[in-house]
Amino acid sequence: MQELALDLALSPCELLNARDKFRQAPPQSLLQTKYGEVEGIFASLITLCHIRKLLSSHGIKPAYEMLEEKLKQGTFARCMFKIENIWNAKSIMEKSFSWCSESKIGENDGNPD
């Protein structure tokens, strides 16, 4: 049996448009508490897009710093808490830029040559 593959990739612009469309006409059957959850998911997705942009434009450290800060509290932290891939990515990013810093220090060994 073949699995159905869905391409659900949205650009940041498409994501913002989808959020605006949702805000303009939320489903009538949606409870107010669920409305807040959907808003939180949109906010988290927008944050992930921003982190991805930081990663591609400015490198690992700025992306890691934003991810680390956002995971401390708030809607993003609640949405991402159980997503193992987010925590794995954070760990890999941290190891990557800390390794680079350590190797630069090791190359100089404090000698001015």
GROMACS .gro file of N, CA, C and O in nm, residues 10-107:
model
  392
   10LEU      N    1   0.509   2.589   0.328
   10LEU     CA    2   0.457   2.724   0.307
   10LEU      C    3   0.572   2.822   0.319
   10LEU      O    4   0.657   2.808   0.407
   11SER      N    5   0.572   2.921   0.234
   11SER     CA    6   0.670   3.028   0.249
   11SER      C    7   0.627   3.114   0.368
   11SER      O    8   0.511   3.110   0.409
   12PRO      N    9   0.719   3.193   0.424
   12PRO     CA   10   0.679   3.281   0.533
   12PRO      C   11   0.562   3.373   0.494
   12PRO      O   12   0.471   3.396   0.573
   13CYS      N   13   0.562   3.420   0.371
   13CYS     CA   14   0.454   3.507   0.323
   13CYS      C   15   0.321   3.431   0.320
   13CYS      O   16   0.218   3.484   0.364
   14GLU      N   17   0.324   3.308   0.270
   14GLU     CA   18   0.203   3.227   0.264
   14GLU      C   19   0.151   3.196   0.405
   14GLU      O   20   0.031   3.195   0.430
   15LEU      N   21   0.243   3.176   0.497
   15LEU     CA   22   0.206   3.149   0.636
   15LEU      C   23   0.138   3.271   0.698
   15LEU      O   24   0.034   3.258   0.764
   16LEU      N   25   0.193   3.388   0.675
   16LEU     CA   26   0.132   3.511   0.726
   16LEU      C   27  -0.006   3.533   0.663
   16LEU      O   28  -0.101   3.574   0.732
   17ASN      N   29  -0.017   3.506   0.535
   17ASN     CA   30  -0.147   3.519   0.467
   17ASN      C   31  -0.249   3.421   0.523
   17ASN      O   32  -0.366   3.456   0.542
   18ALA      N   33  -0.205   3.297   0.551
   18ALA     CA   34  -0.296   3.197   0.608
   18ALA      C   35  -0.343   3.240   0.746
   18ALA      O   36  -0.461   3.224   0.781
   19ARG      N   37  -0.251   3.296   0.826
   19ARG     CA   38  -0.290   3.344   0.958
   19ARG      C   39  -0.390   3.458   0.948
   19ARG      O   40  -0.491   3.461   1.019
   20ASP      N   41  -0.366   3.551   0.856
   20ASP     CA   42  -0.459   3.663   0.838
   20ASP      C   43  -0.596   3.613   0.793
   20ASP      O   44  -0.700   3.661   0.841
   21LYS      N   45  -0.597   3.516   0.702
   21LYS     CA   46  -0.723   3.459   0.655
   21LYS      C   47  -0.797   3.391   0.770
   21LYS      O   48  -0.919   3.405   0.784
   22PHE      N   49  -0.724   3.319   0.853
   22PHE     CA   50  -0.784   3.254   0.969
   22PHE      C   51  -0.844   3.359   1.064
   22PHE      O   52  -0.954   3.342   1.114
   23ARG      N   53  -0.771   3.466   1.087
   23ARG     CA   54  -0.820   3.571   1.177
   23ARG      C   55  -0.945   3.639   1.123
   23ARG      O   56  -1.034   3.675   1.198
   24GLN      N   57  -0.950   3.658   0.992
   24GLN     CA   58  -1.065   3.724   0.930
   24GLN      C   59  -1.190   3.637   0.932
   24GLN      O   60  -1.301   3.688   0.946
   25ALA      N   61  -1.171   3.506   0.918
   25ALA     CA   62  -1.288   3.417   0.911
   25ALA      C   63  -1.258   3.284   0.980
   25ALA      O   64  -1.246   3.180   0.913
   26PRO      N   65  -1.246   3.286   1.113
   26PRO     CA   66  -1.223   3.158   1.182
   26PRO      C   67  -1.347   3.069   1.169
   26PRO      O   68  -1.459   3.121   1.158
   27PRO      N   69  -1.329   2.938   1.170
   27PRO     CA   70  -1.445   2.849   1.162
   27PRO      C   71  -1.542   2.880   1.277
   27PRO      O   72  -1.501   2.897   1.391
   28GLN      N   73  -1.669   2.886   1.245
   28GLN     CA   74  -1.769   2.920   1.347
   28GLN      C   75  -1.777   2.816   1.458
   28GLN      O   76  -1.812   2.849   1.571
   29SER      N   77  -1.746   2.692   1.427
   29SER     CA   78  -1.755   2.586   1.526
   29SER      C   79  -1.633   2.581   1.619
   29SER      O   80  -1.630   2.503   1.714
   30LEU      N   81  -1.533   2.664   1.592
   30LEU     CA   82  -1.410   2.662   1.670
   30LEU      C   83  -1.431   2.730   1.806
   30LEU      O   84  -1.475   2.845   1.813
   31LEU      N   85  -1.401   2.656   1.912
   31LEU     CA   86  -1.414   2.711   2.047
   31LEU      C   87  -1.308   2.820   2.068
   31LEU      O   88  -1.200   2.815   2.008
   32GLN      N   89  -1.338   2.913   2.155
   32GLN     CA   90  -1.244   3.024   2.183
   32GLN      C   91  -1.109   2.971   2.232
   32GLN      O   92  -1.005   3.023   2.194
   33THR      N   93  -1.111   2.867   2.315
   33THR     CA   94  -0.985   2.810   2.364
   33THR      C   95  -0.903   2.750   2.250
   33THR      O   96  -0.781   2.760   2.249
   34LYS      N   97  -0.970   2.691   2.155
   34LYS     CA   98  -0.900   2.634   2.038
   34LYS      C   99  -0.848   2.744   1.947
   34LYS      O  100  -0.745   2.728   1.883
   35TYR      N  101  -0.920   2.856   1.942
   35TYR     CA  102  -0.875   2.970   1.863
   35TYR      C  103  -0.736   3.013   1.911
   35TYR      O  104  -0.645   3.036   1.832
   36GLY      N  105  -0.720   3.021   2.042
   36GLY     CA  106  -0.590   3.057   2.099
   36GLY      C  107  -0.481   2.957   2.065
   36GLY      O  108  -0.367   2.995   2.039
   37GLU      N  109  -0.517   2.829   2.064
   37GLU     CA  110  -0.420   2.726   2.028
   37GLU      C  111  -0.374   2.743   1.883
   37GLU      O  112  -0.255   2.730   1.853
   38VAL      N  113  -0.469   2.770   1.794
   38VAL     CA  114  -0.435   2.788   1.652
   38VAL      C  115  -0.346   2.911   1.635
   38VAL      O  116  -0.246   2.907   1.562
   39GLU      N  117  -0.378   3.019   1.706
   39GLU     CA  118  -0.293   3.139   1.702
   39GLU      C  119  -0.151   3.106   1.750
   39GLU      O  120  -0.053   3.153   1.693
   40GLY      N  121  -0.142   3.025   1.855
   40GLY     CA  122  -0.012   2.985   1.908
   40GLY      C  123   0.067   2.902   1.808
   40GLY      O  124   0.189   2.916   1.797
   41ILE      N  125  -0.002   2.816   1.736
   41ILE     CA  126   0.065   2.735   1.634
   41ILE      C  127   0.116   2.823   1.521
   41ILE      O  128   0.230   2.808   1.475
   42PHE      N  129   0.033   2.919   1.478
   42PHE     CA  130   0.080   3.013   1.375
   42PHE      C  131   0.203   3.090   1.425
   42PHE      O  132   0.303   3.104   1.352
   43ALA      N  133   0.199   3.138   1.548
   43ALA     CA  134   0.312   3.212   1.604
   43ALA      C  135   0.438   3.125   1.608
   43ALA      O  136   0.548   3.172   1.574
   44SER      N  137   0.421   2.999   1.646
   44SER     CA  138   0.537   2.908   1.652
   44SER      C  139   0.594   2.882   1.513
   44SER      O  140   0.716   2.878   1.496
   45LEU      N  141   0.508   2.863   1.416
   45LEU     CA  142   0.555   2.841   1.279
   45LEU      C  143   0.629   2.962   1.225
   45LEU      O  144   0.732   2.949   1.157
   46ILE      N  145   0.579   3.080   1.255
   46ILE     CA  146   0.644   3.204   1.211
   46ILE      C  147   0.781   3.216   1.278
   46ILE      O  148   0.880   3.254   1.214
   47THR      N  149   0.789   3.179   1.406
   47THR     CA  150   0.917   3.181   1.477
   47THR      C  151   1.015   3.083   1.413
   47THR      O  152   1.133   3.115   1.394
   48LEU      N  153   0.968   2.963   1.378
   48LEU     CA  154   1.055   2.866   1.312
   48LEU      C  155   1.107   2.919   1.178
   48LEU      O  156   1.223   2.898   1.143
   49CYS      N  157   1.021   2.989   1.105
   49CYS     CA  158   1.065   3.050   0.978
   49CYS      C  159   1.174   3.153   1.003
   49CYS      O  160   1.273   3.160   0.928
   50HIS      N  161   1.157   3.232   1.108
   50HIS     CA  162   1.257   3.334   1.142
   50HIS      C  163   1.389   3.268   1.181
   50HIS      O  164   1.496   3.312   1.136
   51ILE      N  165   1.383   3.161   1.259
   51ILE     CA  166   1.504   3.090   1.299
   51ILE      C  167   1.573   3.031   1.176
   51ILE      O  168   1.696   3.039   1.161
   52ARG      N  169   1.496   2.977   1.084
   52ARG     CA  170   1.553   2.921   0.960
   52ARG      C  171   1.621   3.030   0.879
   52ARG      O  172   1.729   3.010   0.823
   53LYS      N  173   1.559   3.146   0.871
   53LYS     CA  174   1.618   3.259   0.798
   53LYS      C  175   1.748   3.304   0.865
   53LYS      O  176   1.847   3.331   0.796
   54LEU      N  177   1.748   3.311   0.998
   54LEU     CA  178   1.872   3.344   1.069
   54LEU      C  179   1.981   3.243   1.038
   54LEU      O  180   2.096   3.280   1.013
   55LEU      N  181   1.945   3.116   1.038
   55LEU     CA  182   2.041   3.010   1.011
   55LEU      C  183   2.102   3.025   0.871
   55LEU      O  184   2.224   3.020   0.855
   56SER      N  185   2.017   3.049   0.771
   56SER     CA  186   2.069   3.058   0.634
   56SER      C  187   2.140   3.190   0.607
   56SER      O  188   2.231   3.194   0.526
   57SER      N  189   2.102   3.296   0.675
   57SER     CA  190   2.162   3.427   0.648
   57SER      C  191   2.279   3.463   0.739
   57SER      O  192   2.371   3.532   0.697
   58HIS      N  193   2.272   3.418   0.865
   58HIS     CA  194   2.371   3.464   0.963
   58HIS      C  195   2.448   3.352   1.032
   58HIS      O  196   2.537   3.378   1.110
   59GLY      N  197   2.409   3.229   1.007
   59GLY     CA  198   2.483   3.117   1.064
   59GLY      C  199   2.418   3.054   1.185
   59GLY      O  200   2.310   3.092   1.229
   60ILE      N  201   2.490   2.956   1.237
   60ILE     CA  202   2.435   2.872   1.343
   60ILE      C  203   2.416   2.948   1.475
   60ILE      O  204   2.312   2.935   1.539
   61LYS      N  205   2.514   3.025   1.516
   61LYS     CA  206   2.507   3.085   1.650
   61LYS      C  207   2.386   3.177   1.668
   61LYS      O  208   2.314   3.162   1.767
   62PRO      N  209   2.357   3.272   1.579
   62PRO     CA  210   2.239   3.356   1.598
   62PRO      C  211   2.108   3.275   1.598
   62PRO      O  212   2.017   3.302   1.676
   63ALA      N  213   2.101   3.173   1.512
   63ALA     CA  214   1.981   3.088   1.507
   63ALA      C  215   1.968   3.010   1.637
   63ALA      O  216   1.859   3.000   1.695
   64TYR      N  217   2.079   2.957   1.685
   64TYR     CA  218   2.077   2.884   1.811
   64TYR      C  219   2.034   2.974   1.927
   64TYR      O  220   1.953   2.934   2.011
   65GLU      N  221   2.089   3.094   1.932
   65GLU     CA  222   2.057   3.186   2.041
   65GLU      C  223   1.908   3.220   2.043
   65GLU      O  224   1.846   3.224   2.149
   66MET      N  225   1.849   3.242   1.926
   66MET     CA  226   1.706   3.270   1.923
   66MET      C  227   1.626   3.147   1.963
   66MET      O  228   1.531   3.158   2.041
   67LEU      N  229   1.664   3.030   1.911
   67LEU     CA  230   1.594   2.907   1.947
   67LEU      C  231   1.602   2.883   2.098
   67LEU      O  232   1.501   2.853   2.162
   68GLU      N  233   1.719   2.900   2.153
   68GLU     CA  234   1.737   2.879   2.297
   68GLU      C  235   1.649   2.974   2.378
   68GLU      O  236   1.582   2.933   2.473
   69GLU      N  237   1.645   3.098   2.339
   69GLU     CA  238   1.563   3.198   2.409
   69GLU      C  239   1.414   3.165   2.399
   69GLU      O  240   1.341   3.170   2.497
   70LYS      N  241   1.370   3.129   2.279
   70LYS     CA  242   1.228   3.100   2.257
   70LYS      C  243   1.184   2.973   2.329
   70LYS      O  244   1.066   2.959   2.363
   71LEU      N  245   1.276   2.879   2.351
   71LEU     CA  246   1.240   2.755   2.418
   71LEU      C  247   1.230   2.769   2.570
   71LEU      O  248   1.188   2.676   2.639
   72LYS      N  249   1.265   2.885   2.623
   72LYS     CA  250   1.262   2.905   2.768
   72LYS      C  251   1.121   2.926   2.822
   72LYS      O  252   1.092   2.888   2.935
   73GLN      N  253   1.034   2.990   2.745
   73GLN     CA  254   0.899   3.019   2.795
   73GLN      C  255   0.808   3.060   2.681
   73GLN      O  256   0.852   3.083   2.569
   74GLY      N  257   0.681   3.069   2.711
   74GLY     CA  258   0.584   3.120   2.615
   74GLY      C  259   0.524   3.015   2.524
   74GLY      O  260   0.544   2.895   2.541
   75THR      N  261   0.449   3.064   2.428
   75THR     CA  262   0.375   2.977   2.335
   75THR      C  263   0.468   2.886   2.258
   75THR      O  264   0.441   2.767   2.242
   76PHE      N  265   0.577   2.939   2.208
   76PHE     CA  266   0.670   2.859   2.129
   76PHE      C  267   0.722   2.743   2.213
   76PHE      O  268   0.725   2.628   2.167
   77ALA      N  269   0.762   2.770   2.335
   77ALA     CA  270   0.814   2.666   2.423
   77ALA      C  271   0.709   2.558   2.447
   77ALA      O  272   0.740   2.438   2.444
   78ARG      N  273   0.584   2.598   2.469
   78ARG     CA  274   0.477   2.500   2.492
   78ARG      C  275   0.452   2.416   2.367
   78ARG      O  276   0.432   2.295   2.376
   79CYS      N  277   0.455   2.477   2.251
   79CYS     CA  278   0.431   2.403   2.126
   79CYS      C  279   0.545   2.308   2.093
   79CYS      O  280   0.524   2.200   2.039
   80MET      N  281   0.667   2.347   2.123
   80MET     CA  282   0.785   2.270   2.083
   80MET      C  283   0.833   2.171   2.189
   80MET      O  284   0.920   2.089   2.163
   81PHE      N  285   0.774   2.178   2.309
   81PHE     CA  286   0.823   2.100   2.423
   81PHE      C  287   0.842   1.952   2.392
   81PHE      O  288   0.941   1.892   2.430
   82LYS      N  289   0.747   1.890   2.324
   82LYS     CA  290   0.753   1.746   2.300
   82LYS      C  291   0.806   1.708   2.162
   82LYS      O  292   0.805   1.591   2.127
   83ILE      N  293   0.853   1.804   2.086
   83ILE     CA  294   0.903   1.774   1.953
   83ILE      C  295   1.053   1.746   1.962
   83ILE      O  296   1.135   1.838   1.970
   84GLU      N  297   1.086   1.619   1.959
   84GLU     CA  298   1.223   1.575   1.979
   84GLU      C  299   1.319   1.633   1.875
   84GLU      O  300   1.434   1.666   1.908
   85ASN      N  301   1.275   1.649   1.751
   85ASN     CA  302   1.363   1.702   1.647
   85ASN      C  303   1.409   1.844   1.677
   85ASN      O  304   1.520   1.881   1.640
   86ILE      N  305   1.326   1.922   1.741
   86ILE     CA  306   1.366   2.059   1.778
   86ILE      C  307   1.481   2.053   1.878
   86ILE      O  308   1.581   2.124   1.865
   87TRP      N  309   1.467   1.967   1.978
   87TRP     CA  310   1.571   1.955   2.080
   87TRP      C  311   1.699   1.895   2.022
   87TRP      O  312   1.809   1.935   2.060
   88ASN      N  313   1.685   1.801   1.929
   88ASN     CA  314   1.802   1.744   1.863
   88ASN      C  315   1.874   1.851   1.780
   88ASN      O  316   1.997   1.859   1.782
   89ALA      N  317   1.797   1.931   1.708
   89ALA     CA  318   1.856   2.038   1.627
   89ALA      C  319   1.929   2.137   1.716
   89ALA      O  320   2.041   2.181   1.685
   90LYS      N  321   1.869   2.173   1.827
   90LYS     CA  322   1.932   2.266   1.923
   90LYS      C  323   2.065   2.210   1.971
   90LYS      O  324   2.166   2.280   1.975
   91SER      N  325   2.066   2.083   2.006
   91SER     CA  326   2.188   2.018   2.054
   91SER      C  327   2.297   2.016   1.947
   91SER      O  328   2.413   2.047   1.974
   92ILE      N  329   2.260   1.982   1.825
   92ILE     CA  330   2.356   1.978   1.715
   92ILE      C  331   2.412   2.119   1.688
   92ILE      O  332   2.532   2.135   1.667
   93MET      N  333   2.324   2.218   1.690
   93MET     CA  334   2.369   2.356   1.668
   93MET      C  335   2.467   2.399   1.777
   93MET      O  336   2.572   2.457   1.748
   94GLU      N  337   2.434   2.367   1.900
   94GLU     CA  338   2.520   2.405   2.013
   94GLU      C  339   2.657   2.340   2.001
   94GLU      O  340   2.760   2.405   2.016
   95LYS      N  341   2.659   2.211   1.970
   95LYS     CA  342   2.786   2.139   1.954
   95LYS      C  343   2.867   2.197   1.839
   95LYS      O  344   2.988   2.209   1.847
   96SER      N  345   2.799   2.234   1.732
   96SER     CA  346   2.867   2.285   1.614
   96SER      C  347   2.940   2.416   1.641
   96SER      O  348   3.057   2.429   1.612
   97PHE      N  349   2.870   2.513   1.699
   97PHE     CA  350   2.938   2.641   1.719
   97PHE      C  351   3.032   2.637   1.838
   97PHE      O  352   3.132   2.708   1.840
   98SER      N  353   3.008   2.553   1.938
   98SER     CA  354   3.103   2.545   2.050
   98SER      C  355   3.230   2.475   2.006
   98SER      O  356   3.339   2.511   2.048
   99TRP      N  357   3.219   2.375   1.916
   99TRP     CA  358   3.336   2.308   1.863
   99TRP      C  359   3.422   2.406   1.783
   99TRP      O  360   3.543   2.408   1.796
  100CYS      N  361   3.357   2.490   1.702
  100CYS     CA  362   3.431   2.589   1.622
  100CYS      C  363   3.506   2.684   1.713
  100CYS      O  364   3.622   2.717   1.689
  101SER      N  365   3.443   2.730   1.820
  101SER     CA  366   3.508   2.822   1.913
  101SER      C  367   3.626   2.756   1.981
  101SER      O  368   3.732   2.816   1.995
  102GLU      N  369   3.609   2.631   2.023
  102GLU     CA  370   3.717   2.559   2.092
  102GLU      C  371   3.834   2.536   1.998
  102GLU      O  372   3.949   2.548   2.038
  103SER      N  373   3.810   2.503   1.870
  103SER     CA  374   3.922   2.478   1.780
  103SER      C  375   3.998   2.605   1.749
  103SER      O  376   4.118   2.601   1.733
  104LYS      N  377   3.930   2.718   1.745
  104LYS     CA  378   4.001   2.844   1.722
  104LYS      C  379   4.090   2.877   1.841
  104LYS      O  380   4.201   2.923   1.825
  105ILE      N  381   4.041   2.852   1.962
  105ILE     CA  382   4.121   2.877   2.081
  105ILE      C  383   4.240   2.782   2.083
  105ILE      O  384   4.353   2.822   2.111
  106GLY      N  385   4.217   2.654   2.049
  106GLY     CA  386   4.324   2.554   2.048
  106GLY      C  387   4.430   2.583   1.945
  106GLY      O  388   4.547   2.551   1.965
  107GLU      N  389   4.392   2.645   1.832
  107GLU     CA  390   4.490   2.675   1.728
  107GLU      C  391   4.591   2.776   1.776
  107GLU      O  392   4.708   2.768   1.744
   0.00000   0.00000   0.00000
